[in-house]
mmCIF file of C-alpha atoms in Angstrom:
data_model
loop_
_atom_site.group_PDB
_atom_site.id
_atom_site.type_symbol
_atom_site.label_atom_id
_atom_site.label_comp_id
_atom_site.label_asym_id
_atom_site.label_seq_id
_atom_site.Cartn_x
_atom_site.Cartn_y
_atom_site.Cartn_z
ATOM 1 C CA MET A 17 9.022 -33.708 -36.976
ATOM 2 C CA GLN A 18 6.806 -36.572 -38.095
ATOM 3 C CA ASP A 19 4.427 -38.586 -35.967
ATOM 4 C CA ALA A 20 3.646 -42.263 -36.400
ATOM 5 C CA ALA A 21 0.636 -41.986 -38.608
ATOM 6 C CA GLY A 22 -1.305 -38.795 -38.000
ATOM 7 C CA TRP A 23 -1.023 -35.307 -39.327
ATOM 8 C CA GLU A 24 2.550 -34.082 -39.391
ATOM 9 C CA ARG A 25 3.821 -33.769 -35.856
ATOM 10 C CA PRO A 26 4.138 -30.026 -35.256
ATOM 11 C CA THR A 27 6.845 -28.302 -33.308
ATOM 12 C CA GLN A 28 6.034 -25.139 -31.408
ATOM 13 C CA THR A 29 5.984 -23.309 -34.749
ATOM 14 C CA ASP A 30 4.727 -26.103 -37.016
ATOM 15 C CA THR A 31 1.225 -27.356 -36.363
ATOM 16 C CA ASN A 32 0.287 -29.579 -39.294
ATOM 17 C CA ARG A 33 -2.046 -31.941 -37.552
ATOM 18 C CA SER A 34 -5.673 -32.508 -36.658
ATOM 19 C CA LYS A 35 -7.714 -29.960 -34.660
ATOM 20 C CA GLY A 36 -9.039 -32.278 -32.013
ATOM 21 C CA THR A 37 -7.605 -33.302 -28.700
ATOM 22 C CA SER A 38 -7.595 -36.244 -26.379
ATOM 23 C CA PRO A 39 -9.452 -36.611 -23.096
ATOM 24 C CA THR A 40 -7.961 -35.720 -19.741
ATOM 25 C CA PRO A 41 -8.130 -38.218 -16.886
ATOM 26 C CA ALA A 42 -10.944 -37.939 -14.406
ATOM 27 C CA ASP A 43 -11.181 -39.663 -11.056
ATOM 28 C CA THR A 44 -14.944 -39.349 -10.770
ATOM 29 C CA ARG A 45 -17.794 -38.956 -13.230
ATOM 30 C CA THR A 46 -18.960 -35.391 -13.711
ATOM 31 C CA PRO A 47 -22.641 -35.024 -12.727
ATOM 32 C CA PRO A 48 -24.829 -35.290 -15.837
ATOM 33 C CA VAL A 49 -26.496 -32.309 -17.426
ATOM 34 C CA THR A 50 -30.252 -32.686 -17.464
ATOM 35 C CA ALA A 51 -30.722 -31.071 -20.868
ATOM 36 C CA VAL A 52 -28.694 -30.071 -23.876
ATOM 37 C CA PRO A 53 -27.827 -26.370 -23.601
ATOM 38 C CA ASP A 54 -29.298 -24.016 -26.157
ATOM 39 C CA ALA A 55 -27.440 -21.286 -27.997
ATOM 40 C CA THR A 56 -27.812 -18.829 -25.108
ATOM 41 C CA VAL A 57 -25.826 -20.872 -22.601
ATOM 42 C CA THR A 58 -22.766 -19.035 -21.307
ATOM 43 C CA THR A 59 -19.691 -20.452 -22.945
ATOM 44 C CA LEU A 60 -16.887 -22.144 -21.041
ATOM 45 C CA ARG A 61 -19.217 -23.555 -18.402
ATOM 46 C CA TYR A 62 -20.398 -27.053 -17.708
ATOM 47 C CA CYS A 63 -23.842 -25.725 -18.541
ATOM 48 C CA ALA A 64 -25.966 -25.874 -15.382
ATOM 49 C CA MET A 65 -23.356 -27.779 -13.436
ATOM 50 C CA SER A 66 -20.413 -25.633 -12.465
ATOM 51 C CA GLU A 67 -18.242 -22.708 -13.392
ATOM 52 C CA TYR A 68 -15.502 -23.479 -15.875
ATOM 53 C CA THR A 69 -12.039 -23.445 -14.289
ATOM 54 C CA ALA A 70 -8.942 -22.982 -16.407
ATOM 55 C CA ALA A 71 -6.145 -25.526 -16.210
ATOM 56 C CA PRO A 72 -3.598 -24.647 -13.489
ATOM 57 C CA ASP A 73 -0.324 -23.043 -14.382
ATOM 58 C CA ALA A 74 2.681 -25.329 -14.465
ATOM 59 C CA ALA A 75 4.129 -23.576 -11.429
ATOM 60 C CA GLU A 76 0.980 -24.431 -9.462
ATOM 61 C CA ASP A 77 0.700 -28.094 -10.415
ATOM 62 C CA ASP A 78 3.646 -30.451 -10.211
ATOM 63 C CA ARG A 79 1.916 -32.876 -12.579
ATOM 64 C CA ILE A 80 2.436 -30.422 -15.417
ATOM 65 C CA HIS A 81 5.833 -30.007 -16.989
ATOM 66 C CA THR A 82 7.159 -27.605 -19.548
ATOM 67 C CA ILE A 83 7.411 -28.963 -23.078
ATOM 68 C CA GLY A 84 10.801 -28.185 -24.501
ATOM 69 C CA ASP A 85 11.854 -27.921 -28.117
ATOM 70 C CA GLU A 86 13.755 -31.212 -28.076
ATOM 71 C CA THR A 87 11.781 -34.446 -27.857
ATOM 72 C CA GLU A 88 12.486 -38.039 -28.793
ATOM 73 C CA ALA A 89 9.956 -40.174 -30.655
ATOM 74 C CA VAL A 90 9.566 -43.734 -29.380
ATOM 75 C CA ARG A 91 7.073 -46.580 -29.492
ATOM 76 C CA ARG A 92 6.104 -47.646 -25.981
ATOM 77 C CA SER A 93 3.086 -48.183 -23.798
ATOM 78 C CA ALA A 94 1.158 -45.143 -22.584
ATOM 79 C CA GLY A 95 -1.934 -45.376 -20.434
ATOM 80 C CA THR A 96 -4.994 -43.211 -20.151
ATOM 81 C CA GLY A 97 -3.610 -40.725 -17.633
ATOM 82 C CA GLU A 98 -0.232 -40.246 -19.259
ATOM 83 C CA SER A 99 -1.742 -39.885 -22.734
ATOM 84 C CA SER A 100 -4.386 -37.459 -21.616
ATOM 85 C CA VAL A 101 -2.175 -35.147 -19.594
ATOM 86 C CA ALA A 102 0.477 -35.038 -22.308
ATOM 87 C CA ASN A 103 -1.962 -34.306 -25.113
ATOM 88 C CA ARG A 104 -3.979 -31.741 -23.187
ATOM 89 C CA HIS A 105 -0.921 -29.632 -22.468
ATOM 90 C CA TRP A 106 0.517 -30.207 -25.919
ATOM 91 C CA TRP A 107 -2.625 -28.798 -27.538
ATOM 92 C CA ASP A 108 -2.845 -25.920 -25.079
ATOM 93 C CA GLY A 109 0.717 -25.025 -26.032
ATOM 94 C CA ASN A 110 0.219 -25.361 -29.794
ATOM 95 C CA ALA A 111 -3.340 -24.186 -30.422
ATOM 96 C CA ASP A 112 -2.261 -20.679 -31.442
ATOM 97 C CA GLU A 113 0.148 -21.899 -34.106
ATOM 98 C CA TYR A 114 -2.301 -24.511 -35.349
ATOM 99 C CA GLN A 115 -5.157 -22.057 -35.812
ATOM 100 C CA ASP A 116 -2.857 -19.469 -37.344
ATOM 101 C CA GLU A 117 -1.461 -21.903 -39.896
ATOM 102 C CA HIS A 118 -4.613 -23.854 -40.762
ATOM 103 C CA GLY A 119 -7.408 -21.424 -39.980
ATOM 104 C CA ALA A 120 -7.879 -20.465 -43.623
ATOM 105 C CA PHE A 121 -8.320 -24.115 -44.648
ATOM 106 C CA LEU A 122 -10.660 -24.880 -41.758
ATOM 107 C CA GLY A 123 -12.631 -21.664 -42.157
ATOM 108 C CA ASP A 124 -14.726 -20.071 -39.449
ATOM 109 C CA ALA A 125 -17.844 -22.128 -40.156
ATOM 110 C CA ARG A 126 -16.831 -24.958 -42.452
ATOM 111 C CA PHE A 127 -17.285 -28.683 -41.813
ATOM 112 C CA VAL A 128 -14.281 -30.394 -43.394
ATOM 113 C CA TRP A 129 -13.629 -34.007 -42.475
ATOM 114 C CA CYS A 130 -9.986 -34.441 -43.437
ATOM 115 C CA PRO A 131 -6.889 -33.124 -45.252
ATOM 116 C CA GLU A 132 -8.348 -34.503 -48.481
ATOM 117 C CA GLY A 133 -10.855 -31.668 -48.172
ATOM 118 C CA LEU A 134 -14.028 -33.758 -48.002
ATOM 119 C CA ASP A 135 -16.724 -31.274 -47.032
ATOM 120 C CA GLU A 136 -19.912 -32.230 -45.197
ATOM 121 C CA GLU A 137 -21.858 -29.887 -47.452
ATOM 122 C CA GLN A 138 -21.282 -32.361 -50.268
ATOM 123 C CA ALA A 139 -20.604 -35.620 -48.384
ATOM 124 C CA ARG A 140 -23.784 -35.508 -46.259
ATOM 125 C CA LEU A 141 -22.487 -38.157 -43.887
ATOM 126 C CA LEU A 142 -24.672 -36.645 -41.143
ATOM 127 C CA GLY A 143 -27.686 -36.756 -43.451
ATOM 128 C CA ASP A 144 -29.528 -34.148 -45.458
ATOM 129 C CA PRO A 145 -28.362 -30.692 -44.266
ATOM 130 C CA ALA A 146 -31.959 -29.513 -44.355
ATOM 131 C CA ALA A 147 -32.860 -32.202 -41.806
ATOM 132 C CA LEU A 148 -30.328 -30.899 -39.262
ATOM 133 C CA ARG A 149 -32.596 -28.088 -38.104
ATOM 134 C CA GLY A 150 -33.578 -28.486 -34.476
ATOM 135 C CA LEU A 151 -31.279 -31.451 -33.805
ATOM 136 C CA ASN A 152 -29.031 -31.575 -30.752
ATOM 137 C CA VAL A 153 -25.501 -32.340 -31.960
ATOM 138 C CA LEU A 154 -22.350 -33.069 -29.961
ATOM 139 C CA GLU A 155 -19.002 -32.311 -31.608
ATOM 140 C CA ILE A 156 -16.184 -34.174 -29.844
ATOM 141 C CA GLY A 157 -12.637 -32.838 -30.084
ATOM 142 C CA ALA A 158 -14.059 -29.686 -31.610
ATOM 143 C CA GLY A 159 -10.977 -27.500 -31.521
ATOM 144 C CA ALA A 160 -12.185 -23.988 -32.387
ATOM 145 C CA ALA A 161 -15.662 -25.367 -33.193
ATOM 146 C CA GLN A 162 -15.627 -24.648 -36.913
ATOM 147 C CA CYS A 163 -17.802 -27.707 -37.598
ATOM 148 C CA SER A 164 -20.249 -26.753 -34.845
ATOM 149 C CA ARG A 165 -20.606 -23.299 -36.377
ATOM 150 C CA TRP A 166 -21.492 -24.898 -39.736
ATOM 151 C CA LEU A 167 -24.099 -27.024 -37.961
ATOM 152 C CA ALA A 168 -25.561 -24.004 -36.176
ATOM 153 C CA ASP A 169 -25.860 -22.184 -39.488
ATOM 154 C CA ARG A 170 -28.163 -24.997 -40.643
ATOM 155 C CA GLY A 171 -30.392 -24.747 -37.642
ATOM 156 C CA ALA A 172 -28.870 -27.472 -35.476
ATOM 157 C CA ARG A 173 -28.180 -26.985 -31.769
ATOM 158 C CA PRO A 174 -24.505 -27.972 -31.422
ATOM 159 C CA VAL A 175 -22.355 -28.301 -28.330
ATOM 160 C CA ALA A 176 -18.600 -28.174 -28.976
ATOM 161 C CA LEU A 177 -16.541 -30.284 -26.560
ATOM 162 C CA ASP A 178 -12.764 -30.287 -26.379
ATOM 163 C CA LEU A 179 -10.071 -31.061 -23.847
ATOM 164 C CA SER A 180 -7.921 -28.046 -24.677
ATOM 165 C CA HIS A 181 -8.746 -24.760 -22.967
ATOM 166 C CA ARG A 182 -6.736 -22.822 -25.526
ATOM 167 C CA GLN A 183 -8.535 -24.399 -28.483
ATOM 168 C CA LEU A 184 -11.872 -23.400 -26.977
ATOM 169 C CA GLN A 185 -10.576 -19.873 -26.447
ATOM 170 C CA HIS A 186 -10.039 -19.723 -30.207
ATOM 171 C CA SER A 187 -13.687 -20.650 -30.654
ATOM 172 C CA LEU A 188 -14.608 -17.703 -28.453
ATOM 173 C CA ARG A 189 -12.301 -15.472 -30.475
ATOM 174 C CA ILE A 190 -13.928 -16.484 -33.760
ATOM 175 C CA ASP A 191 -17.451 -16.062 -32.388
ATOM 176 C CA GLN A 192 -16.701 -12.680 -30.859
ATOM 177 C CA ASP A 193 -15.330 -11.472 -34.182
ATOM 178 C CA LEU A 194 -18.335 -12.784 -36.132
ATOM 179 C CA ILE A 195 -20.788 -11.299 -33.632
ATOM 180 C CA ALA A 196 -19.012 -7.934 -33.793
ATOM 181 C CA ARG A 197 -19.398 -7.987 -37.579
ATOM 182 C CA GLY A 198 -23.072 -8.895 -37.310
ATOM 183 C CA GLN A 199 -22.578 -12.341 -38.832
ATOM 184 C CA ARG A 200 -23.678 -14.314 -35.755
ATOM 185 C CA ARG A 201 -26.111 -13.717 -32.932
ATOM 186 C CA ALA A 202 -24.632 -15.968 -30.254
ATOM 187 C CA PRO A 203 -21.494 -18.021 -29.629
ATOM 188 C CA VAL A 204 -21.379 -21.792 -29.919
ATOM 189 C CA PRO A 205 -21.869 -23.455 -26.496
ATOM 190 C CA LEU A 206 -18.533 -24.850 -25.327
ATOM 191 C CA VAL A 207 -17.590 -27.538 -22.829
ATOM 192 C CA GLN A 208 -14.073 -28.459 -21.759
ATOM 193 C CA ALA A 209 -14.335 -32.094 -20.739
ATOM 194 C CA ASP A 210 -13.033 -35.622 -20.983
ATOM 195 C CA ALA A 211 -14.263 -37.483 -24.055
ATOM 196 C CA THR A 212 -14.253 -40.722 -22.057
ATOM 197 C CA VAL A 213 -16.491 -39.223 -19.342
ATOM 198 C CA LEU A 214 -18.995 -37.048 -21.195
ATOM 199 C CA PRO A 215 -20.734 -34.624 -18.803
ATOM 200 C CA PHE A 216 -24.233 -35.116 -20.207
ATOM 201 C CA ALA A 217 -27.307 -37.102 -19.281
ATOM 202 C CA ASP A 218 -28.268 -40.224 -21.187
ATOM 203 C CA ALA A 219 -29.944 -39.959 -24.607
ATOM 204 C CA VAL A 220 -29.864 -36.166 -25.022
ATOM 205 C CA PHE A 221 -28.200 -35.849 -28.451
ATOM 206 C CA ASP A 222 -29.534 -36.694 -31.892
ATOM 207 C CA LEU A 223 -26.114 -36.748 -33.586
ATOM 208 C CA ALA A 224 -22.451 -36.899 -32.586
ATOM 209 C CA CYS A 225 -19.469 -36.131 -34.788
ATOM 210 C CA SER A 226 -15.717 -35.683 -34.682
ATOM 211 C CA ALA A 227 -13.288 -34.613 -37.386
ATOM 212 C CA TYR A 228 -9.928 -36.001 -36.209
ATOM 213 C CA GLY A 229 -10.795 -35.099 -32.624
ATOM 214 C CA ALA A 230 -10.155 -37.057 -29.408
ATOM 215 C CA VAL A 231 -10.203 -40.595 -30.828
ATOM 216 C CA PRO A 232 -6.618 -40.728 -32.186
ATOM 217 C CA PHE A 233 -5.218 -39.464 -28.897
ATOM 218 C CA ALA A 234 -7.096 -41.566 -26.356
ATOM 219 C CA ALA A 235 -5.770 -44.758 -24.793
ATOM 220 C CA ASP A 236 -9.262 -46.136 -24.082
ATOM 221 C CA THR A 237 -11.205 -45.490 -27.267
ATOM 222 C CA ALA A 238 -13.651 -48.297 -26.481
ATOM 223 C CA ARG A 239 -14.811 -46.169 -23.571
ATOM 224 C CA ILE A 240 -15.329 -43.185 -25.875
ATOM 225 C CA MET A 241 -17.594 -45.342 -28.044
ATOM 226 C CA ARG A 242 -19.603 -46.439 -25.004
ATOM 227 C CA GLU A 243 -19.964 -42.853 -23.797
ATOM 228 C CA VAL A 244 -21.101 -41.584 -27.196
ATOM 229 C CA HIS A 245 -23.625 -44.436 -27.342
ATOM 230 C CA ARG A 246 -24.903 -43.457 -23.895
ATOM 231 C CA VAL A 247 -25.560 -39.795 -24.728
ATOM 232 C CA LEU A 248 -27.151 -40.493 -28.120
ATOM 233 C CA ARG A 249 -30.825 -41.181 -28.576
ATOM 234 C CA PRO A 250 -31.834 -44.468 -30.260
ATOM 235 C CA GLY A 251 -31.284 -44.099 -33.991
ATOM 236 C CA GLY A 252 -28.739 -41.338 -33.471
ATOM 237 C CA ARG A 253 -25.780 -41.181 -35.817
ATOM 238 C CA TRP A 254 -22.095 -41.143 -34.738
ATOM 239 C CA VAL A 255 -19.664 -40.105 -37.488
ATOM 240 C CA PHE A 256 -15.943 -39.626 -36.883
ATOM 241 C CA SER A 257 -12.783 -39.370 -38.959
ATOM 242 C CA VAL A 258 -9.299 -40.588 -38.052
ATOM 243 C CA THR A 259 -6.022 -41.243 -39.797
ATOM 244 C CA HIS A 260 -6.509 -44.340 -41.916
ATOM 245 C CA PRO A 261 -5.047 -47.222 -39.869
ATOM 246 C CA VAL A 262 -2.947 -48.501 -42.784
ATOM 247 C CA ARG A 263 -0.842 -45.326 -42.554
ATOM 248 C CA TRP A 264 0.747 -46.645 -39.357
ATOM 249 C CA ALA A 265 2.781 -49.092 -41.439
ATOM 250 C CA PHE A 266 4.362 -46.281 -43.479
ATOM 251 C CA PRO A 267 6.654 -43.347 -42.677
ATOM 252 C CA ASP A 268 4.644 -40.170 -42.307
ATOM 253 C CA GLU A 269 6.418 -38.461 -45.200
ATOM 254 C CA PRO A 270 4.738 -36.761 -48.183
ATOM 255 C CA GLY A 271 7.393 -37.879 -50.705
ATOM 256 C CA PRO A 272 8.323 -41.276 -52.199
ATOM 257 C CA GLU A 273 9.768 -42.478 -48.875
ATOM 258 C CA GLY A 274 6.214 -42.422 -47.532
ATOM 259 C CA LEU A 275 5.146 -45.152 -49.961
ATOM 260 C CA THR A 276 7.197 -48.015 -48.497
ATOM 261 C CA ALA A 277 5.924 -49.936 -45.466
ATOM 262 C CA VAL A 278 8.525 -50.067 -42.698
ATOM 263 C CA SER A 279 6.585 -51.419 -39.723
ATOM 264 C CA SER A 280 3.760 -53.804 -38.944
ATOM 265 C CA TYR A 281 0.202 -52.654 -39.405
ATOM 266 C CA PHE A 282 -0.660 -54.924 -36.476
ATOM 267 C CA ASP A 283 1.727 -53.238 -34.020
ATOM 268 C CA ARG A 284 -0.589 -51.368 -31.649
ATOM 269 C CA THR A 285 2.255 -49.885 -29.591
ATOM 270 C CA PRO A 286 1.514 -46.175 -29.070
ATOM 271 C CA TYR A 287 3.607 -43.448 -30.646
ATOM 272 C CA VAL A 288 5.078 -41.310 -27.860
ATOM 273 C CA GLU A 289 7.228 -38.208 -27.867
ATOM 274 C CA GLU A 290 9.248 -37.817 -24.673
ATOM 275 C CA ASP A 291 11.171 -35.007 -23.081
ATOM 276 C CA ASP A 292 14.718 -35.478 -21.829
ATOM 277 C CA GLN A 293 13.393 -36.995 -18.606
ATOM 278 C CA GLY A 294 11.329 -39.639 -20.367
ATOM 279 C CA ARG A 295 7.981 -37.958 -19.730
ATOM 280 C CA ALA A 296 5.426 -38.107 -22.521
ATOM 281 C CA VAL A 297 4.665 -34.763 -24.127
ATOM 282 C CA TYR A 298 2.566 -36.116 -26.998
ATOM 283 C CA VAL A 299 0.872 -39.485 -27.621
ATOM 284 C CA GLU A 300 -1.108 -41.148 -30.420
ATOM 285 C CA HIS A 301 -2.765 -44.568 -30.331
ATOM 286 C CA HIS A 302 -3.279 -47.040 -33.171
ATOM 287 C CA ARG A 303 -6.212 -49.351 -33.815
ATOM 288 C CA THR A 304 -6.619 -51.595 -36.838
ATOM 289 C CA LEU A 305 -9.830 -51.424 -38.841
ATOM 290 C CA GLY A 306 -10.953 -54.650 -37.186
ATOM 291 C CA ASP A 307 -10.216 -53.248 -33.732
ATOM 292 C CA ARG A 308 -12.313 -50.188 -34.465
ATOM 293 C CA VAL A 309 -15.265 -52.162 -35.815
ATOM 294 C CA ARG A 310 -15.242 -54.407 -32.746
ATOM 295 C CA GLU A 311 -15.170 -51.373 -30.448
ATOM 296 C CA LEU A 312 -18.171 -49.913 -32.196
ATOM 297 C CA THR A 313 -20.259 -53.072 -32.265
ATOM 298 C CA ALA A 314 -19.425 -53.871 -28.646
ATOM 299 C CA ALA A 315 -20.669 -50.393 -27.684
ATOM 300 C CA GLY A 316 -23.977 -51.007 -29.464
ATOM 301 C CA PHE A 317 -23.388 -49.248 -32.789
ATOM 302 C CA ARG A 318 -24.147 -50.497 -36.269
ATOM 303 C CA LEU A 319 -21.552 -49.534 -38.884
ATOM 304 C CA VAL A 320 -23.409 -48.336 -41.972
ATOM 305 C CA ASP A 321 -20.521 -46.911 -43.995
ATOM 306 C CA LEU A 322 -16.740 -46.643 -44.013
ATOM 307 C CA VAL A 323 -15.590 -43.767 -46.192
ATOM 308 C CA GLU A 324 -12.012 -43.593 -47.511
ATOM 309 C CA PRO A 325 -11.776 -40.213 -49.265
ATOM 310 C CA GLU A 326 -9.710 -40.200 -52.435
ATOM 311 C CA TRP A 327 -7.275 -37.397 -53.072
ATOM 312 C CA PRO A 328 -9.172 -34.873 -55.230
ATOM 313 C CA GLU A 329 -7.859 -33.718 -58.558
ATOM 314 C CA GLY A 330 -6.462 -30.217 -58.335
ATOM 315 C CA LEU A 331 -5.636 -30.286 -54.625
ATOM 316 C CA THR A 332 -1.938 -29.471 -54.381
ATOM 317 C CA GLN A 333 -1.688 -28.668 -50.682
ATOM 318 C CA VAL A 334 0.724 -30.778 -48.652
ATOM 319 C CA TRP A 335 -0.341 -31.185 -45.032
ATOM 320 C CA GLY A 336 2.176 -33.235 -43.079
ATOM 321 C CA GLY A 337 2.123 -36.745 -44.547
ATOM 322 C CA TRP A 338 -0.845 -35.920 -46.784
ATOM 323 C CA SER A 339 0.199 -35.077 -50.319
ATOM 324 C CA PRO A 340 -0.980 -35.568 -53.903
ATOM 325 C CA LEU A 341 1.657 -38.289 -54.393
ATOM 326 C CA ARG A 342 0.639 -40.383 -51.401
ATOM 327 C CA GLY A 343 -3.033 -39.659 -52.004
ATOM 328 C CA GLN A 344 -2.796 -41.346 -55.386
ATOM 329 C CA HIS A 345 -1.636 -44.602 -53.794
ATOM 330 C CA LEU A 346 -2.728 -44.792 -50.143
ATOM 331 C CA PRO A 347 -5.840 -43.853 -48.199
ATOM 332 C CA GLY A 348 -5.120 -41.139 -45.665
ATOM 333 C CA THR A 349 -8.402 -40.928 -43.798
ATOM 334 C CA ALA A 350 -11.066 -43.348 -42.566
ATOM 335 C CA ILE A 351 -14.514 -42.000 -41.714
ATOM 336 C CA PHE A 352 -16.783 -44.296 -39.707
ATOM 337 C CA VAL A 353 -20.527 -43.739 -40.108
ATOM 338 C CA CYS A 354 -22.453 -45.483 -37.339
ATOM 339 C CA VAL A 355 -25.994 -45.661 -35.992
ATOM 340 C CA ARG A 356 -26.977 -46.224 -32.374
ATOM 341 C CA ASP A 357 -29.354 -49.175 -32.242
#
């Protein structure tokens, strides 16, 4: 099944999409952490704040509903709460299949920005890898924290934040395996939290990054930008990748049918998949390039680069709507490189 513009919309056994997740709604702000946790912090805790609590079972929470195999794709409004609840449970239910299918591409400790395979090792959008040592870095929508592991290997002090409990469990699985083989000394610190209400004190991170995490799935992305600005130190860099906004005008198909625009680029109506009772089980939100730039500047960021990775010669992998054919004609990814002034 195809989504509106993102990675191919996976079914329970087909998870061709990004590794990040959207935020879950919160009624009150989580108390801020007074310092960025170091590599010895117990995983799956809000650092010094409170014990991590797993999401309730569906039988124990009437807000949660079972996601069936049959859904209907529509374009309709979807607010913060509906989007967040739907996407959190969607990713919890599909994390296993996603990591199983795409784990080899993502690696255990690789920082890849997009399906085009742009690697931070070469792109250096976060700066010189040698300069990462000692920096506090927040990865938002981290999934199984592959990017954070790459950062840790270069001496940075990453914290991997994601909405999905199951995605973070995969990070634990990877770390436990690497530690057992003597390839790591400690797991990546993990936080399950809302990307629109980051549970950290002001100005505690030197860098923030996200590879297809959180931003595409959140209804209030302007608030994410403000929160990232708040937790970054002056001069800190915020780099994130999303589906290129122009893709929303085209069918998310890898073949020739994906080269003909069928809808308006300026239609910001969310893409929603509903169950047979009309409840959202998956949501993505669209912003134009202009919308995104205005969000960033309003939050206090300066846009220093906008990277549109070209499809590399020799890459034959088809990942949802990403394919060599479409990559020759249309950008698939937009990477925003910003600095906190």
